[in-house]
Amino acid sequence: MADSAGIQQGSPAIGAAGLVPAAPGAGGTEGSGAAGGSARIAVKKAQLRSSPRPKKLEKLGVYSSCKAEGACKCNGWKSQNPPPTPPRTDQQSSAVNLQEPCRSCSHTLGDHVTHLENVSEEEMNRLLGIVLDVEYLYTCVHKEEDADTKQVYFSLFKLLRKSILQMGKPMLEAQESPPFEKPSIEQGVNNFVQYKFSHLPSKERQTIMELAKMFLNQINYWQLETPSQRRQRVPNDDAAGYKANYTRWLCYCNVPQFCDSLPRYETTQIFGRTLLRSVFTVMRKQLLEQARQEKDKLPPEKRTLILTHFPKFLSMLEEEVYSHSSPIWSQDFLAGASGGQIPIHTVISAPPVARPLYYSTSPVSIDPSTCGSVSPARKTASVLEPNPVGEKRKPSEPLPHEENKRPRVVGDIPMDLINEVMATITDPAAIPETSLLSAHSARDEAARLEERRGVIEFHVIGNSLNQKPNKRILMWLVGLQNVFSHQLPRMPKEYITRLVFDPSVKHKTLSLIKDGRVIGGICFRMFPSQGFTEIVFCAVTSNEQVKGYGTHLMNHLKEYHIKHEILNFLTYADEYAIGYFKKQGFSKDIKVPKAKYVGYIKDYEGATLMGCELNPSIPYTEFSVIIKKQKEIIKKLIERKQAQIRKVYPGLSCFKEGVRQIPIESIPGIRETGWKPVGKGKELKDPDQLYSTLKTILQHVKSHQNAWPFMEPVKKTEAPGYYQVIRFPMDLKTMSERLKSRYYTTRKLFMADMQRIFTNCREYNPPESEYYKCANLLEKFFYTKIKEAGLIEK
């Protein structure tokens, strides 16, 4: 894969030698042969256009009708010594004299070009470009073995020949003009990305967009199999329909890559689902097979992307391509209730040039913020109102807090190690599978996976008398009323109905839909002026409980409110619901001032008021995934630290002798693991006494025989690259200056700087080095002096 740009699906009839590229004839690879063929043609055109004007006239005369008196019908000058058939387009033709007679009509070559005497240089260059395209197509016609393809080449050959004779622009005559199907493949993939992945964090969403661009690029330079080949492979397929698309593809996409006198379109922009269905299965199989065969040639940074994420991306897209009910192919995918089309922001555009399967970037600029406008839930409610009533949840739109996030502080852990560990845990193959029934799996893990597969979806809906009734929303509201009534038997049905069908739209409901029916929901009322929302009802139908739906439902509600900048929930929970709300972060400690909610929310007899404060920095629907990754990071760091400890110490035998307790620091090898005493010693409150004590300790350390490597800052000339590895350097000279300036107001500041000296040394130097050993010995001596001074417990 490192040597070619992809895999071709077309006929192997013609190789990519000379000017015959991979596309018309489908030989070679889509990136190497195709790009090479078009490049050679472009070079020949540039050479011809830079020729002297008489030379250009000679070339054009071969394709120009005779203008001699007597109404000569010769349509092109023919040499007395014709070249071989087909002509060798990779060789320069012999010089031709304008006075040389035509083999057909006997008139001179000059008689064939009289109409070009006053033509501008620009127009002549345009005609010369068509001439080379004609010669190229002539070669293709003679070499092509497939009858359908040969017929298309010949038709285009005649079209361009006619354009030269009439000095016009080549215009394809067809019953239909591009685009041939809506939505296009490009728009469908855009819809798919928004439909399935808008809930992801921005970094992961960017990865998906890169995969989508990669896929679109492959389609734009994919070589379609000929109709005859397809009939042999799929006998029962719509042969006539495929042949029509194949012909269009040749005329508008494939041949114009090399014959630039013809208008060119991207395959992904003028074809839609029909063509994609005809090529997707074979294309997916061949792409993945080549990726597996050439995995060792892939750049390391792209290996996980292509070998792990790309197959999953294609599998999910395949479901939508062949599904009869997929919403991504609906032209009103983002339509509002009024029927007007909401402008669709393109998140992906196909790259304009052929690239390898593992290309890293596209020249197309992408605004990640436009990729979070649609929920990952199935877009069946495409006619929902554009206002909050009935709107589709948009969990991944940029949150107000994101611009103000503070930079992550890594501390003393090297960035290279962090990146290496992150690459490991990002690779799903390196993460042990967690069963959904495992004690270690998150409560909402199963629900989150179902949402990604489109099994369940979430909608915020409400009843409005100001808009045209929506049948789907009304059916969902009825379903919600039934779920709440059945699961909350002590609540009056009339009261539930009144709030669920609240015509003033003060009450809304986040509905959970599965297989088109309501299985749960949360009814709530927002009080923006007071800064909180009251949760009125919360229920999931009994046969769908214990699947994590309740947790995932609440997480969606939290993200919905963060988007609307309301960061507090209040609810009255009965004795059966208190446990659930505690798991969702609610407590009896109400953060909202009482004056804010008294008189606004309803009191329920026998219920407990509970509140929840939202953190806008937390992506709640992905929170358990983040925690899982953090655990993996810590686990990997511990494993790496343990791997660095080569010495094995004998076990502790003192307990067998009756000893009940020993100091932690006396455990053999404990310090080598990175453990440090907590240091609960006394804190000297007198600044002068603290200064005197620290000065004495520092003087002892500087006088130690192993202190010589740390006396002054490290010089760049002595340790190249040191300051690229060590971001927070420290030395004893700097500490002396800090002590003198009374920087150390507490013992912890002093101990932190000293510890940094030892940590930096061990990070930069190998364990067998003299510096590493000096750091260990001096550290031991330092903590001895600290204990003697009473700054930490002995």
mmCIF file with all atom_site columns, C-alpha atoms in Angstrom, residues 1 7 185 189 192-193 196-197 207-208 210-219 222 276 279-292 305-323 328-329 357:
data_model
loop_
_atom_site.group_PDB
_atom_site.id
_atom_site.type_symbol
_atom_site.label_atom_id
_atom_site.label_alt_id
_atom_site.label_comp_id
_atom_site.label_asym_id
_atom_site.label_entity_id
_atom_site.label_seq_id
_atom_site.pdbx_PDB_ins_code
_atom_site.Cartn_x
_atom_site.Cartn_y
_atom_site.Cartn_z
_atom_site.occupancy
_atom_site.B_iso_or_equiv
_atom_site.pdbx_formal_charge
_atom_site.auth_seq_id
_atom_site.auth_comp_id
_atom_site.auth_asym_id
_atom_site.auth_atom_id
_atom_site.pdbx_PDB_model_num
ATOM 1  C CA . MET A 1 1   ? 0.000   0.000  0.000  1.00 0.00 ? 1   MET A CA 1
ATOM 2  C CA . ILE A 1 7   ? -6.991  -0.972 -5.346 1.00 0.00 ? 7   ILE A CA 1
ATOM 3  C CA . ILE A 1 185 ? -22.678 9.797  -2.099 1.00 0.00 ? 185 ILE A CA 1
ATOM 4  C CA . VAL A 1 189 ? -21.575 10.051 3.951  1.00 0.00 ? 189 VAL A CA 1
ATOM 5  C CA . PHE A 1 192 ? -23.882 9.214  8.100  1.00 0.00 ? 192 PHE A CA 1
ATOM 6  C CA . VAL A 1 193 ? -21.106 10.944 10.061 1.00 0.00 ? 193 VAL A CA 1
ATOM 7  C CA . LYS A 1 196 ? -23.828 8.060  13.937 1.00 0.00 ? 196 LYS A CA 1
ATOM 8  C CA . PHE A 1 197 ? -20.942 10.027 15.431 1.00 0.00 ? 197 PHE A CA 1
ATOM 9  C CA . THR A 1 207 ? -10.827 10.752 13.396 1.00 0.00 ? 207 THR A CA 1
ATOM 10 C CA . ILE A 1 208 ? -14.188 9.749  11.943 1.00 0.00 ? 208 ILE A CA 1
ATOM 11 C CA . GLU A 1 210 ? -10.617 11.573 8.404  1.00 0.00 ? 210 GLU A CA 1
ATOM 12 C CA . LEU A 1 211 ? -11.947 8.065  7.752  1.00 0.00 ? 211 LEU A CA 1
ATOM 13 C CA . ALA A 1 212 ? -14.865 9.504  5.799  1.00 0.00 ? 212 ALA A CA 1
ATOM 14 C CA . LYS A 1 213 ? -12.560 11.642 3.648  1.00 0.00 ? 213 LYS A CA 1
ATOM 15 C CA . MET A 1 214 ? -10.412 8.594  3.040  1.00 0.00 ? 214 MET A CA 1
ATOM 16 C CA . PHE A 1 215 ? -13.467 6.628  1.904  1.00 0.00 ? 215 PHE A CA 1
ATOM 17 C CA . LEU A 1 216 ? -14.711 9.389  -0.416 1.00 0.00 ? 216 LEU A CA 1
ATOM 18 C CA . ASN A 1 217 ? -11.248 9.691  -1.923 1.00 0.00 ? 217 ASN A CA 1
ATOM 19 C CA . GLN A 1 218 ? -11.215 5.966  -2.699 1.00 0.00 ? 218 GLN A CA 1
ATOM 20 C CA . ILE A 1 219 ? -14.575 6.166  -4.484 1.00 0.00 ? 219 ILE A CA 1
ATOM 21 C CA . TRP A 1 222 ? -12.110 3.731  -7.933 1.00 0.00 ? 222 TRP A CA 1
ATOM 22 C CA . LEU A 1 276 ? -22.547 3.006  -4.138 1.00 0.00 ? 276 LEU A CA 1
ATOM 23 C CA . VAL A 1 279 ? -19.548 -1.232 -5.758 1.00 0.00 ? 279 VAL A CA 1
ATOM 24 C CA . PHE A 1 280 ? -19.507 -1.133 -1.938 1.00 0.00 ? 280 PHE A CA 1
ATOM 25 C CA . THR A 1 281 ? -19.229 -4.842 -1.138 1.00 0.00 ? 281 THR A CA 1
ATOM 26 C CA . VAL A 1 282 ? -16.377 -5.550 -3.543 1.00 0.00 ? 282 VAL A CA 1
ATOM 27 C CA . MET A 1 283 ? -14.660 -2.274 -2.732 1.00 0.00 ? 283 MET A CA 1
ATOM 28 C CA . ARG A 1 284 ? -14.782 -2.907 1.020  1.00 0.00 ? 284 ARG A CA 1
ATOM 29 C CA . LYS A 1 285 ? -13.448 -6.438 0.625  1.00 0.00 ? 285 LYS A CA 1
ATOM 30 C CA . GLN A 1 286 ? -10.537 -5.443 -1.593 1.00 0.00 ? 286 GLN A CA 1
ATOM 31 C CA . LEU A 1 287 ? -9.569  -2.400 0.476  1.00 0.00 ? 287 LEU A CA 1
ATOM 32 C CA . LEU A 1 288 ? -9.435  -4.381 3.702  1.00 0.00 ? 288 LEU A CA 1
ATOM 33 C CA . GLU A 1 289 ? -7.610  -7.262 2.060  1.00 0.00 ? 289 GLU A CA 1
ATOM 34 C CA . GLN A 1 290 ? -4.930  -4.967 0.713  1.00 0.00 ? 290 GLN A CA 1
ATOM 35 C CA . ALA A 1 291 ? -4.652  -3.211 4.077  1.00 0.00 ? 291 ALA A CA 1
ATOM 36 C CA . ARG A 1 292 ? -4.015  -6.550 5.779  1.00 0.00 ? 292 ARG A CA 1
ATOM 37 C CA . LEU A 1 305 ? -6.559  4.122  11.958 1.00 0.00 ? 305 LEU A CA 1
ATOM 38 C CA . ILE A 1 306 ? -6.609  1.845  8.915  1.00 0.00 ? 306 ILE A CA 1
ATOM 39 C CA . LEU A 1 307 ? -6.415  -1.617 10.446 1.00 0.00 ? 307 LEU A CA 1
ATOM 40 C CA . THR A 1 308 ? -8.763  -1.041 13.386 1.00 0.00 ? 308 THR A CA 1
ATOM 41 C CA . HIS A 1 309 ? -11.020 1.971  12.887 1.00 0.00 ? 309 HIS A CA 1
ATOM 42 C CA . PHE A 1 310 ? -11.510 1.860  9.109  1.00 0.00 ? 310 PHE A CA 1
ATOM 43 C CA . PRO A 1 311 ? -13.034 -1.685 9.052  1.00 0.00 ? 311 PRO A CA 1
ATOM 44 C CA . LYS A 1 312 ? -15.524 -0.716 11.766 1.00 0.00 ? 312 LYS A CA 1
ATOM 45 C CA . PHE A 1 313 ? -16.370 2.493  9.934  1.00 0.00 ? 313 PHE A CA 1
ATOM 46 C CA . LEU A 1 314 ? -17.030 0.548  6.717  1.00 0.00 ? 314 LEU A CA 1
ATOM 47 C CA . SER A 1 315 ? -19.155 -2.038 8.537  1.00 0.00 ? 315 SER A CA 1
ATOM 48 C CA . MET A 1 316 ? -21.387 0.632  10.053 1.00 0.00 ? 316 MET A CA 1
ATOM 49 C CA . LEU A 1 317 ? -21.652 2.448  6.721  1.00 0.00 ? 317 LEU A CA 1
ATOM 50 C CA . GLU A 1 318 ? -22.506 -0.810 4.947  1.00 0.00 ? 318 GLU A CA 1
ATOM 51 C CA . GLU A 1 319 ? -25.574 -1.214 7.130  1.00 0.00 ? 319 GLU A CA 1
ATOM 52 C CA . GLU A 1 320 ? -26.820 2.210  6.074  1.00 0.00 ? 320 GLU A CA 1
ATOM 53 C CA . VAL A 1 321 ? -25.998 1.660  2.398  1.00 0.00 ? 321 VAL A CA 1
ATOM 54 C CA . TYR A 1 322 ? -28.082 -1.515 2.096  1.00 0.00 ? 322 TYR A CA 1
ATOM 55 C CA . SER A 1 323 ? -30.762 -0.717 4.676  1.00 0.00 ? 323 SER A CA 1
ATOM 56 C CA . ILE A 1 328 ? -29.208 9.236  5.686  1.00 0.00 ? 328 ILE A CA 1
ATOM 57 C CA . TRP A 1 329 ? -30.421 8.858  2.098  1.00 0.00 ? 329 TRP A CA 1
ATOM 58 C CA . LEU A 1 357 ? -5.444  4.898  1.373  1.00 0.00 ? 357 LEU A CA 1
#
